[in-house]
mmCIF file of C-alpha atoms in Angstrom:
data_model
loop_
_atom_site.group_PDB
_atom_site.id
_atom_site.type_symbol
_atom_site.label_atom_id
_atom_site.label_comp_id
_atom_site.label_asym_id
_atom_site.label_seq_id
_atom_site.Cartn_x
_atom_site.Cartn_y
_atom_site.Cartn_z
ATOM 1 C CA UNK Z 1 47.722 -73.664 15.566
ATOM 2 C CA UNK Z 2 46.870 -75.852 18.015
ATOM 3 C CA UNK Z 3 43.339 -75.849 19.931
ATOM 4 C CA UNK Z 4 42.997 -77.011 23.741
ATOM 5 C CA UNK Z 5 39.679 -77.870 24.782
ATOM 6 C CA UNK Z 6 38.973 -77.823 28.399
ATOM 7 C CA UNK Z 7 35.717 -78.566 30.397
ATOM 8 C CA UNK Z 8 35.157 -76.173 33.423
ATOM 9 C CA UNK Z 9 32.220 -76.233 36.128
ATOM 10 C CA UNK Z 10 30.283 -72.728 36.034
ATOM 11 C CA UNK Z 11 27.214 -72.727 38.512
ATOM 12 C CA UNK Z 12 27.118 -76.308 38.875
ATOM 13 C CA UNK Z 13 26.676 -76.376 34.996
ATOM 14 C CA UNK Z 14 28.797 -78.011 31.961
ATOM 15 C CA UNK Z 15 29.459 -75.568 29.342
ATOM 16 C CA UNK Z 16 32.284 -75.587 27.293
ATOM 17 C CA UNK Z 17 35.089 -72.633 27.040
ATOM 18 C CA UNK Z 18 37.122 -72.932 23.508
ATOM 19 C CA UNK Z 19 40.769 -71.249 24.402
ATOM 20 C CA UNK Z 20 42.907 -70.806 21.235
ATOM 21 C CA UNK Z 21 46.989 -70.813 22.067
ATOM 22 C CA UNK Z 22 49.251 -70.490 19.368
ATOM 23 C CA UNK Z 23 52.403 -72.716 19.490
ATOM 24 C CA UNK Z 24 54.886 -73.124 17.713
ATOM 25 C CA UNK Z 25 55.575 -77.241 16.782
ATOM 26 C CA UNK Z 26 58.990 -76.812 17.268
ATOM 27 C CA UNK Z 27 59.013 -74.735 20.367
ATOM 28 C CA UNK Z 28 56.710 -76.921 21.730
ATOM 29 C CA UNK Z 29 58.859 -80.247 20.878
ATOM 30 C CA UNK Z 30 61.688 -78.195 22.011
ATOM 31 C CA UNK Z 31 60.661 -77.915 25.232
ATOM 32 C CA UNK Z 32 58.878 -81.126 25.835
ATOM 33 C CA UNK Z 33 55.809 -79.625 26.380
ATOM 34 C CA UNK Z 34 52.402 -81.895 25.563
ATOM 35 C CA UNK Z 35 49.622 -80.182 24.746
ATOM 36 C CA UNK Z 36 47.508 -80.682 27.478
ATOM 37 C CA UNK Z 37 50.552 -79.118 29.581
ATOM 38 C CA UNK Z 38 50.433 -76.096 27.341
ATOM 39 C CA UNK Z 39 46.806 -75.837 27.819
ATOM 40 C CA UNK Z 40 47.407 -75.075 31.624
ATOM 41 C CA UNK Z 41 47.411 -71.462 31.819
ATOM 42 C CA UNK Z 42 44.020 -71.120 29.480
ATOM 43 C CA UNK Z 43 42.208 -73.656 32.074
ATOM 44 C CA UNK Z 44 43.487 -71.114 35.049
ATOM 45 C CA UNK Z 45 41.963 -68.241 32.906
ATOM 46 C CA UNK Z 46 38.827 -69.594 32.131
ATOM 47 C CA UNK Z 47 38.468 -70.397 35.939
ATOM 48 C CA UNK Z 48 38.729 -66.758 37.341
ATOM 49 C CA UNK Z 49 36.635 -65.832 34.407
ATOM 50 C CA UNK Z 50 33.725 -67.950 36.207
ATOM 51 C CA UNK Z 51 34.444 -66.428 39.640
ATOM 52 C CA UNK Z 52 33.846 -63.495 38.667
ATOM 53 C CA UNK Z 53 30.579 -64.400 36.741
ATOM 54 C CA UNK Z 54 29.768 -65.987 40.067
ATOM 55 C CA UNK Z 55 29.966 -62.977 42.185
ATOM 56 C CA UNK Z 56 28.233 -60.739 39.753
ATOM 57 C CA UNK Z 57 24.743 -62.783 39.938
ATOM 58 C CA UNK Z 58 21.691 -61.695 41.279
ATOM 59 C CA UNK Z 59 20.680 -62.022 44.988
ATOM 60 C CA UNK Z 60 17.446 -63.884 45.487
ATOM 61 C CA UNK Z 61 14.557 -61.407 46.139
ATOM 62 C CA UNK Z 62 12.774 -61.247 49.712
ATOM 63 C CA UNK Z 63 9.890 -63.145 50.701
ATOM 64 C CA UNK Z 64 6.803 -60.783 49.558
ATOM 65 C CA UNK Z 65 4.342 -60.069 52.585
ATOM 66 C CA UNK Z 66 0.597 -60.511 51.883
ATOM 67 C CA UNK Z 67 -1.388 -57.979 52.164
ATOM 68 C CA UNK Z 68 -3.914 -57.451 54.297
ATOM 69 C CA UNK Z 69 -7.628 -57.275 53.140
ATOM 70 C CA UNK Z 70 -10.942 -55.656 55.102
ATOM 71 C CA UNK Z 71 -13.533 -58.248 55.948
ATOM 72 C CA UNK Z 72 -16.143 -55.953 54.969
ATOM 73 C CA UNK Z 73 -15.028 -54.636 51.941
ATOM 74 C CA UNK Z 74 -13.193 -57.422 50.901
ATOM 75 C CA UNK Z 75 -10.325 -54.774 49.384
ATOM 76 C CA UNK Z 76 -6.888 -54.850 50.175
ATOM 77 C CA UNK Z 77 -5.427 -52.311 52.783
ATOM 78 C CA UNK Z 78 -3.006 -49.794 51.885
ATOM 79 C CA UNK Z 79 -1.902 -46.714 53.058
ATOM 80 C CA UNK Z 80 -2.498 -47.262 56.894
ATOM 81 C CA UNK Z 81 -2.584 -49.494 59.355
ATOM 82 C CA UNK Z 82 -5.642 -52.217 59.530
ATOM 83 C CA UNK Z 83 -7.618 -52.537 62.462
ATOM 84 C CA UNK Z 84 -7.740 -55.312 64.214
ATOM 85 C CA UNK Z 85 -10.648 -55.739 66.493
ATOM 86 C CA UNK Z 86 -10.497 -58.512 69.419
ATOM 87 C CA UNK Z 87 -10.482 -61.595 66.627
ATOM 88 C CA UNK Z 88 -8.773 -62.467 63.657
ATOM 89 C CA UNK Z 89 -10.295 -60.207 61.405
ATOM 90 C CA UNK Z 90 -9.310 -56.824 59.867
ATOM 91 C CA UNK Z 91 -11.108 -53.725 59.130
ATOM 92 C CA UNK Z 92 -9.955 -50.692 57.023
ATOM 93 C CA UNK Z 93 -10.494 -47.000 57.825
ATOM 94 C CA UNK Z 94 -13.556 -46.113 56.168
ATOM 95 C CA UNK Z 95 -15.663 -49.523 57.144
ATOM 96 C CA UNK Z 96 -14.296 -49.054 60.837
ATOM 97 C CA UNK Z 97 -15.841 -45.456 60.736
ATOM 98 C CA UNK Z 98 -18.361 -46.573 59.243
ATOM 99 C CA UNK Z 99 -19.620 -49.867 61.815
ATOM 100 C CA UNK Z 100 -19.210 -46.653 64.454
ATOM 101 C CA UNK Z 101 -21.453 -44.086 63.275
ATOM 102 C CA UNK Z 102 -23.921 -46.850 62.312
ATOM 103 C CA UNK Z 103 -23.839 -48.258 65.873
ATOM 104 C CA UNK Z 104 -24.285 -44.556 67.372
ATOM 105 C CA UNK Z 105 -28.079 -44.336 65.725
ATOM 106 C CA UNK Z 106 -29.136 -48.039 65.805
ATOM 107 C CA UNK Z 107 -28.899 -49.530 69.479
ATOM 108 C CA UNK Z 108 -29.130 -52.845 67.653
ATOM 109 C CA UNK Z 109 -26.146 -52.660 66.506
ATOM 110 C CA UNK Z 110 -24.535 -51.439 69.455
ATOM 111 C CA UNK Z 111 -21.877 -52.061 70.873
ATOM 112 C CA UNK Z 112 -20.061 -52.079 67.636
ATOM 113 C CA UNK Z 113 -18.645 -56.235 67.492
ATOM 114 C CA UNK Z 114 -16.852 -58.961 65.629
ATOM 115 C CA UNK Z 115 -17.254 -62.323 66.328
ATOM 116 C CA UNK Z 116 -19.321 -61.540 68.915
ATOM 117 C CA UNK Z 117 -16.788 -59.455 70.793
ATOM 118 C CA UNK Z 118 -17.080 -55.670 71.119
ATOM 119 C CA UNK Z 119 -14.130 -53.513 69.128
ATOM 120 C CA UNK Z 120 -12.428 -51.416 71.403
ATOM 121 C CA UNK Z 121 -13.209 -47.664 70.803
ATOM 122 C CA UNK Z 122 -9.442 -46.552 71.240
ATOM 123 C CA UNK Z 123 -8.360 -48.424 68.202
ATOM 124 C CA UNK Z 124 -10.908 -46.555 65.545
ATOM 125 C CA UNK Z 125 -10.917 -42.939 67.562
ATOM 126 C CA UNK Z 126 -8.103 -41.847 64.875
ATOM 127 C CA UNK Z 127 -10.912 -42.872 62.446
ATOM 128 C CA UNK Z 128 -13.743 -40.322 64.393
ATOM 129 C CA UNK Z 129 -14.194 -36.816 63.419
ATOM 130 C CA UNK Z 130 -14.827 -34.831 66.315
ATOM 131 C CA UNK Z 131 -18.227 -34.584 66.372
ATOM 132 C CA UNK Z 132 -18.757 -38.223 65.555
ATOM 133 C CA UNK Z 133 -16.726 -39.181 68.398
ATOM 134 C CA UNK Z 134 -19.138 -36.915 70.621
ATOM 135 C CA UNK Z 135 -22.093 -38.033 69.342
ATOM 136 C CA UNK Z 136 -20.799 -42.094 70.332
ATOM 137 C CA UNK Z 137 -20.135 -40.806 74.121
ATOM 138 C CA UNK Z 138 -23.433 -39.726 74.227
ATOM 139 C CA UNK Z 139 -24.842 -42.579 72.721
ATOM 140 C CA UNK Z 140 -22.773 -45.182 75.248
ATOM 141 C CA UNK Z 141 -24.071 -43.209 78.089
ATOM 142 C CA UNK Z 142 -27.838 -43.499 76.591
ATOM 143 C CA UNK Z 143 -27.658 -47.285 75.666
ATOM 144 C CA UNK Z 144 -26.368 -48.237 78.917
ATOM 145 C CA UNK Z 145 -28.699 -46.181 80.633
ATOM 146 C CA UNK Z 146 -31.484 -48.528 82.580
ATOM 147 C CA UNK Z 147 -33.749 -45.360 83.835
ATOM 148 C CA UNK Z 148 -33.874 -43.394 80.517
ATOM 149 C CA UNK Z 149 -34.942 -39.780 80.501
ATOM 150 C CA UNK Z 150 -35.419 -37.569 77.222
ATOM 151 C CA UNK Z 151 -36.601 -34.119 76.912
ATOM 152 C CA UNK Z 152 -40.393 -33.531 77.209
ATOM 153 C CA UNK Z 153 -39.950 -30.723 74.184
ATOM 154 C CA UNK Z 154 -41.352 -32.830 70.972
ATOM 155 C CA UNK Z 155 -39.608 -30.685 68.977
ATOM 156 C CA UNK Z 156 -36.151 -31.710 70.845
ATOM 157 C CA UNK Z 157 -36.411 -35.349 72.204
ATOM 158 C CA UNK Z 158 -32.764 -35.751 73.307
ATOM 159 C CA UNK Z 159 -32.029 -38.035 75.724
ATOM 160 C CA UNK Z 160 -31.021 -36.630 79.375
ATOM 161 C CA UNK Z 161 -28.569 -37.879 81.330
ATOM 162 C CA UNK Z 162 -30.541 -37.292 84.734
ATOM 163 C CA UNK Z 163 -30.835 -40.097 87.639
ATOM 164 C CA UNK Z 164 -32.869 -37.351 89.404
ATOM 165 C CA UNK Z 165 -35.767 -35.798 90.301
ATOM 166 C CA UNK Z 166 -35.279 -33.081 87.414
ATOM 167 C CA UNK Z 167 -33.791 -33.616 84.413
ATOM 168 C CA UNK Z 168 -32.546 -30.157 82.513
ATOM 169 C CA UNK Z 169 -31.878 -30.728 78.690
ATOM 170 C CA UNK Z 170 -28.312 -28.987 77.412
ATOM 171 C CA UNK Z 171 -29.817 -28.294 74.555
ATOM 172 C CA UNK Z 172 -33.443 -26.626 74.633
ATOM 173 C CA UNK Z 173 -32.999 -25.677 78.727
ATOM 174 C CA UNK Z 174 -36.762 -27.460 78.925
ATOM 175 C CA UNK Z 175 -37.092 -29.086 82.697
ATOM 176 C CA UNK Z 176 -38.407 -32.679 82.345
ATOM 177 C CA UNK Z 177 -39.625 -34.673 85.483
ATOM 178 C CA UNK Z 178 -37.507 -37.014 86.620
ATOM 179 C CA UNK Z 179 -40.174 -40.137 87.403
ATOM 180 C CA UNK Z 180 -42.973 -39.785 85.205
ATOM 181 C CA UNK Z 181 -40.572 -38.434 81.984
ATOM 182 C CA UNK Z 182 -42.868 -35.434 81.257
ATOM 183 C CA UNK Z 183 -42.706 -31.605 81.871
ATOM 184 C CA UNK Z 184 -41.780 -30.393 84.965
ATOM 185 C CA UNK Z 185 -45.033 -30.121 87.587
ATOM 186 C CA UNK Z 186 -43.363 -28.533 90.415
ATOM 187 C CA UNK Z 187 -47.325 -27.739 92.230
ATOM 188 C CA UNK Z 188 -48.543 -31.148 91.793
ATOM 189 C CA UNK Z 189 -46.874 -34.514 93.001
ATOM 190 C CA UNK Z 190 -45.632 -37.318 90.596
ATOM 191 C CA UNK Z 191 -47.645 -40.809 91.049
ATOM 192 C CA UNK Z 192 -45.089 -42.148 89.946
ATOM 193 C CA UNK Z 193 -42.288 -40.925 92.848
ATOM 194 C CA UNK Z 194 -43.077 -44.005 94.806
ATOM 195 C CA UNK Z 195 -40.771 -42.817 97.513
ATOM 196 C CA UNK Z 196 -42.709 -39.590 98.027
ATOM 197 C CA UNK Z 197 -46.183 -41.192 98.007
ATOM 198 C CA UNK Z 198 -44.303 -43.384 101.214
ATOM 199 C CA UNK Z 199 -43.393 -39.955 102.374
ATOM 200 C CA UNK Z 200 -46.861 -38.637 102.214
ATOM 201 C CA UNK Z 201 -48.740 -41.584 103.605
ATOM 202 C CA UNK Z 202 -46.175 -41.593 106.856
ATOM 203 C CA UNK Z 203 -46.519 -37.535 107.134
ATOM 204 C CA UNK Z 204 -50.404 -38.352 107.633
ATOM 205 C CA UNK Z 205 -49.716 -40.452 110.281
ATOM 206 C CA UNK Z 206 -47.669 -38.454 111.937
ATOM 207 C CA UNK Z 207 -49.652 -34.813 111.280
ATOM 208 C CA UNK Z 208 -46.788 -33.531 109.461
ATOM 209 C CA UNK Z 209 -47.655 -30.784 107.300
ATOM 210 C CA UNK Z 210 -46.037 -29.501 103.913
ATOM 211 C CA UNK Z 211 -44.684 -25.646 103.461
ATOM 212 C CA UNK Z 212 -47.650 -24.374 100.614
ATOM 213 C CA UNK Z 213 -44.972 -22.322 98.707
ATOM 214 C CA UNK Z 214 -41.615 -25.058 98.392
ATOM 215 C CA UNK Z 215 -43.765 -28.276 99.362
ATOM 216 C CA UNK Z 216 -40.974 -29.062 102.041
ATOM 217 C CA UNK Z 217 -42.337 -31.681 104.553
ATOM 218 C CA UNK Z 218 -42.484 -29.688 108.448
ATOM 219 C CA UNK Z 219 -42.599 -31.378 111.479
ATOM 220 C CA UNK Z 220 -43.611 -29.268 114.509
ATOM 221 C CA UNK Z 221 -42.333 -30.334 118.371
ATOM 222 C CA UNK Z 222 -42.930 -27.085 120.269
ATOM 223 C CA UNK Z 223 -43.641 -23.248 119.887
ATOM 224 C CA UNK Z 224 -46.487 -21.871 118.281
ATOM 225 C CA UNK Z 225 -48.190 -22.421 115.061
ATOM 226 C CA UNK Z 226 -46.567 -19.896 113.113
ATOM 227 C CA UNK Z 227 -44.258 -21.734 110.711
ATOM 228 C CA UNK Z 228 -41.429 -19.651 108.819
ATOM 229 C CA UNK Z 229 -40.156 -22.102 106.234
ATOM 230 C CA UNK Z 230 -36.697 -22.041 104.867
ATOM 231 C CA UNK Z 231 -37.801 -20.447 101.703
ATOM 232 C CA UNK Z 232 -39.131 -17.560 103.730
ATOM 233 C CA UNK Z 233 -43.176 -18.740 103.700
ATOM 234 C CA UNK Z 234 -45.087 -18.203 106.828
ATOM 235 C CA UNK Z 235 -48.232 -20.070 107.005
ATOM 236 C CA UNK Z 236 -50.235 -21.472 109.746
ATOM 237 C CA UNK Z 237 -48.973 -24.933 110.434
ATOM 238 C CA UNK Z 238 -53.226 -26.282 111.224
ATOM 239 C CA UNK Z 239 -54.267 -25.085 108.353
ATOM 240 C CA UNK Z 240 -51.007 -24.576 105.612
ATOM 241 C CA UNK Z 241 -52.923 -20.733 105.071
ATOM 242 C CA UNK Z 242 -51.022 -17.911 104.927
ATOM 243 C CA UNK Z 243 -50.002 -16.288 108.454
ATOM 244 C CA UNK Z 244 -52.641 -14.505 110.012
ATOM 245 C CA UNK Z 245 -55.058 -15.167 106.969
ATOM 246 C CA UNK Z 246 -57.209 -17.734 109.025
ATOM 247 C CA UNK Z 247 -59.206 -18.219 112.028
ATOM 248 C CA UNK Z 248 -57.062 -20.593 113.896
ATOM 249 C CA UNK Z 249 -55.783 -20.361 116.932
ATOM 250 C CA UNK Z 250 -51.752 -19.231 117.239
ATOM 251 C CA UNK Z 251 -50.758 -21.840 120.196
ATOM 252 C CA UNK Z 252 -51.854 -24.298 122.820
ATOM 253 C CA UNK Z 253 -49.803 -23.912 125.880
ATOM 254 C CA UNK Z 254 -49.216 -27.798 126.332
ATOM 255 C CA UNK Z 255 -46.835 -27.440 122.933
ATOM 256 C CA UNK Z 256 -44.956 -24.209 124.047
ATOM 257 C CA UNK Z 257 -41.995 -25.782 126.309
ATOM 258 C CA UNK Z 258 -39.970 -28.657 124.164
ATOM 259 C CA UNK Z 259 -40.488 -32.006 125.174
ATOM 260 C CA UNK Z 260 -36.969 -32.178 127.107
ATOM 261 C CA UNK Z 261 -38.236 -29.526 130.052
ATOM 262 C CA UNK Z 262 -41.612 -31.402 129.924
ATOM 263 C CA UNK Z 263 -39.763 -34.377 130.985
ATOM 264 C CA UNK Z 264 -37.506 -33.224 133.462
ATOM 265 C CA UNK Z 265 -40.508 -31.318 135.298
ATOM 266 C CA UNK Z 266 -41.850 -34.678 135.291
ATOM 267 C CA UNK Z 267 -38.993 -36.525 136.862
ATOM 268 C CA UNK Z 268 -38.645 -33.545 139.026
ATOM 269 C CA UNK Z 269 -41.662 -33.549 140.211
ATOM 270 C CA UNK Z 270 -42.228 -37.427 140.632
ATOM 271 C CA UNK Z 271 -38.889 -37.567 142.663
ATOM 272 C CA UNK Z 272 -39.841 -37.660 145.905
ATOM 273 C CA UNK Z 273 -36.720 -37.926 148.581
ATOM 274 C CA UNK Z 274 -36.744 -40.024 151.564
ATOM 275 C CA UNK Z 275 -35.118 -37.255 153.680
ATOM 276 C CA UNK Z 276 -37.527 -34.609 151.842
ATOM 277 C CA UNK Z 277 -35.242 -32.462 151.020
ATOM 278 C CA UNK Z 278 -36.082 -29.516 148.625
ATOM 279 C CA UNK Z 279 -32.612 -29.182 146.697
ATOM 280 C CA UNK Z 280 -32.622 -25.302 148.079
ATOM 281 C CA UNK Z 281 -29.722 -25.180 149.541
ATOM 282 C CA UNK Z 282 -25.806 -24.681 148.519
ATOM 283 C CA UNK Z 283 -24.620 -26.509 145.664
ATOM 284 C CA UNK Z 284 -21.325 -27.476 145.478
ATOM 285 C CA UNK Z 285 -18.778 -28.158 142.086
ATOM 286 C CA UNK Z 286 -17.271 -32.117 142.197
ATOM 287 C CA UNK Z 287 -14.813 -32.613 139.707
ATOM 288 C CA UNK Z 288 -12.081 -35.157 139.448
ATOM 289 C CA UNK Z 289 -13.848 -38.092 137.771
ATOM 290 C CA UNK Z 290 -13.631 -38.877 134.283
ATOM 291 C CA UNK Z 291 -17.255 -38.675 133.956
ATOM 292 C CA UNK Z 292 -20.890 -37.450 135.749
ATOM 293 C CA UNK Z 293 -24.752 -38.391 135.194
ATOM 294 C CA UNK Z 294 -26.981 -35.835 136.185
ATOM 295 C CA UNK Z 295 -29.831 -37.561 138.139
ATOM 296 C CA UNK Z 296 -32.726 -35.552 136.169
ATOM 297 C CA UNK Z 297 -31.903 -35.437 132.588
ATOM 298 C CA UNK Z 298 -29.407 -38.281 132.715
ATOM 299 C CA UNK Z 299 -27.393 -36.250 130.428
ATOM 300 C CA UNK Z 300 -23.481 -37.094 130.943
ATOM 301 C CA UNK Z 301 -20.818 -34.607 132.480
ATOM 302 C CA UNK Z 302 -17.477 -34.874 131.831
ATOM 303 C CA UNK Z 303 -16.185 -31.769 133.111
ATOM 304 C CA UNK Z 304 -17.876 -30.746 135.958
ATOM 305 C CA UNK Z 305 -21.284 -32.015 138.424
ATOM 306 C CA UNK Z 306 -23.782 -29.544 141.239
ATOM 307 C CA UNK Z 307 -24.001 -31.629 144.161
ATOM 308 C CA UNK Z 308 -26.767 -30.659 146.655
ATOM 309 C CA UNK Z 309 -25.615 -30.258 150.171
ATOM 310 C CA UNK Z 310 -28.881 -30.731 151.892
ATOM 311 C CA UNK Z 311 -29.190 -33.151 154.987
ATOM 312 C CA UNK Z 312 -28.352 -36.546 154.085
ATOM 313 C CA UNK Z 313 -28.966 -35.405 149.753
ATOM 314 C CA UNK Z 314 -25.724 -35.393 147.766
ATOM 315 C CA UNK Z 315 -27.823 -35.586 144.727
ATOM 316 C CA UNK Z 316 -26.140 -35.095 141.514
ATOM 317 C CA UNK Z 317 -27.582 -32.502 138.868
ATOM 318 C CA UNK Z 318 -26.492 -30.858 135.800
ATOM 319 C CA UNK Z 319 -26.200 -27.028 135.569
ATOM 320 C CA UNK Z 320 -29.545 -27.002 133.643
ATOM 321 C CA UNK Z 321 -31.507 -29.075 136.186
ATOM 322 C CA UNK Z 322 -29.992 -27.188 138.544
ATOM 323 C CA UNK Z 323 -32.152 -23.774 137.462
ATOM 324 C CA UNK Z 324 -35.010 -25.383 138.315
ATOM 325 C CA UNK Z 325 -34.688 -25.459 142.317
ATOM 326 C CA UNK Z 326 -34.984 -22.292 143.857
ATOM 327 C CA UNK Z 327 -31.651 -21.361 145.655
ATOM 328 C CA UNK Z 328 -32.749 -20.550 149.571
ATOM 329 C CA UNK Z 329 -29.919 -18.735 151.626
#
């Protein structure tokens, strides 16, 4: 029995393999065969018997990812997606939700931040229940509000989105004023509208008067003092009563014509023609021009012009100045 002892590489590791042969001395002499050539075919067996140990070994594991922990919490994030607000920092469901609803009833914590910049709303709305996401809108619209309104109705107190004169809560229906922020006075004005208190000191300037019933300023040019107001009041424009309830008088003559045929009997009658003519006579239609100023009015005609035919007149008048000459065949 002989014993061949052969030293093979395995994973860049010495190890020993012990192959027994059995020869025969004189088949071995007889063929001239040394032993280390008769240990040839054990040293190409051991050698396929590493391959194969080769191929069958493990493949290294991947690189594990870390994971993700909330800055608030300090817990690690599983089972969704961490948000990431405008920083470097990470936030998990519940503490996102959480820095919301906190922010929606505290404005000092508003707008909900990191790092000092706000977190975008869009990236913790999956986080928002319905009514939580509501009741932020509401709040946004509130905190950024500069001219803040709430409901007069103690036992409501919402705030109002109004930016007007009346401010209607969505809730309780109560009607809030708009300037001083209490209940609606719709007889009495606000001191604190300082645009109508302008109103009101021009108005007694100018002797405009205000409709008793809807408080609408009126300004009277001509007619009579018998005011209908668009809300259907008549009153007396002297004394705001109610029509016919007072002693005034109902017109003075000098305000019954509107101040446009009050001035055109005044350049009428301060014309005075060299020629003296009394614009009696024919008028005749000139057309042709692009464009016509009537010599009373001064209106402009772009159709049509009356020309007077008297001796040596040709004046030029419009067809309303023109009533006001008496035609003489």
């Amino acid at each position: 029995m002989l014993k061949a002892w052969t030293r093979i590489d395995v994973d860049k590791e010495d190890s020993l393999c012990t192959v027994s042969t059995s020869h025969k001395d004189n088949s071995a002499s007889a063929r001239g065969l040394t032993p280390a050539a008769s240990s040839r075919p054990s040293t190409s067996t051991s050698t396929s018997q590493s391959s194969s140990a080769r191929q069958t070994l493990p493949s290294p594991l991947p690189r594990r990812q870390p994971v993700p922990s909330c800055n608030t919490c300090l817990n690690p994030i599983r089972g969704s997606l961490p948000i990431k607000p405008n920083c470097s920092h990470t936030f998990c469901d519940p503490c996102a939700r959480e820095h919301f609803t906190r922010a929606t009833t505290n404005e000092s914590l508003y707008p909900p931040s990191c790092c000092g910049k706000p977190i975008p709303f869009v990236r913790v709305f999956h986080c928002l229940t319905s009514s939580e996401r509501t009741r932020f809108r509401r709040a946004q619209l509130e905190f950024a509000s500069t001219d803040r309104t709430y409901c007069s109705n103690l036992c409501c107190g919402v705030f109002i989105q109004s930016g007007k004169e009346l401010a209607v809560c969505p809730f309780c229906k109560s009607r809030s004023c708009g300037h001083c922020k209490r209940a609606e006075h719709p007889d009495i004005d606000c001191p604190e509208d300082t645009q109508l208190q302008k109103v009101l000191r021009l108005a007694e300037r100018k002797g405009w008067k205000r409709c008793p019933r809807c408080r609408t300023m009126v300004e009277m040019r001509s007619g009579c003092y018998h005011i209908t107001c668009k809300c259907s009041a008549e009153w007396c424009y002297l004394c705001s009563a109610p029509w016919k309830t007072c002693a005034c008088s109902q017109w003075q003559e000098a305000n019954l014509l509107t101040p446009r045929v009050v001035d055109r009997r005044i350049v009428r009658n301060s014309r005075v023609d060299p020629d003296g003519c009394q614009h009696s006579r024919k008028w005749w239609r000139e057309q042709g021009r692009n464009s016509y100023t009537c010599a009373f009015c001064g209106e402009t005609m772009y159709w049509y012009i009356l020309s007077c035919r008297g001796t040596n007149c040709g004046i030029l008048a419009c067809r309303d100045c023109r009533g006001y000459f008496p035609l003489r065949l």
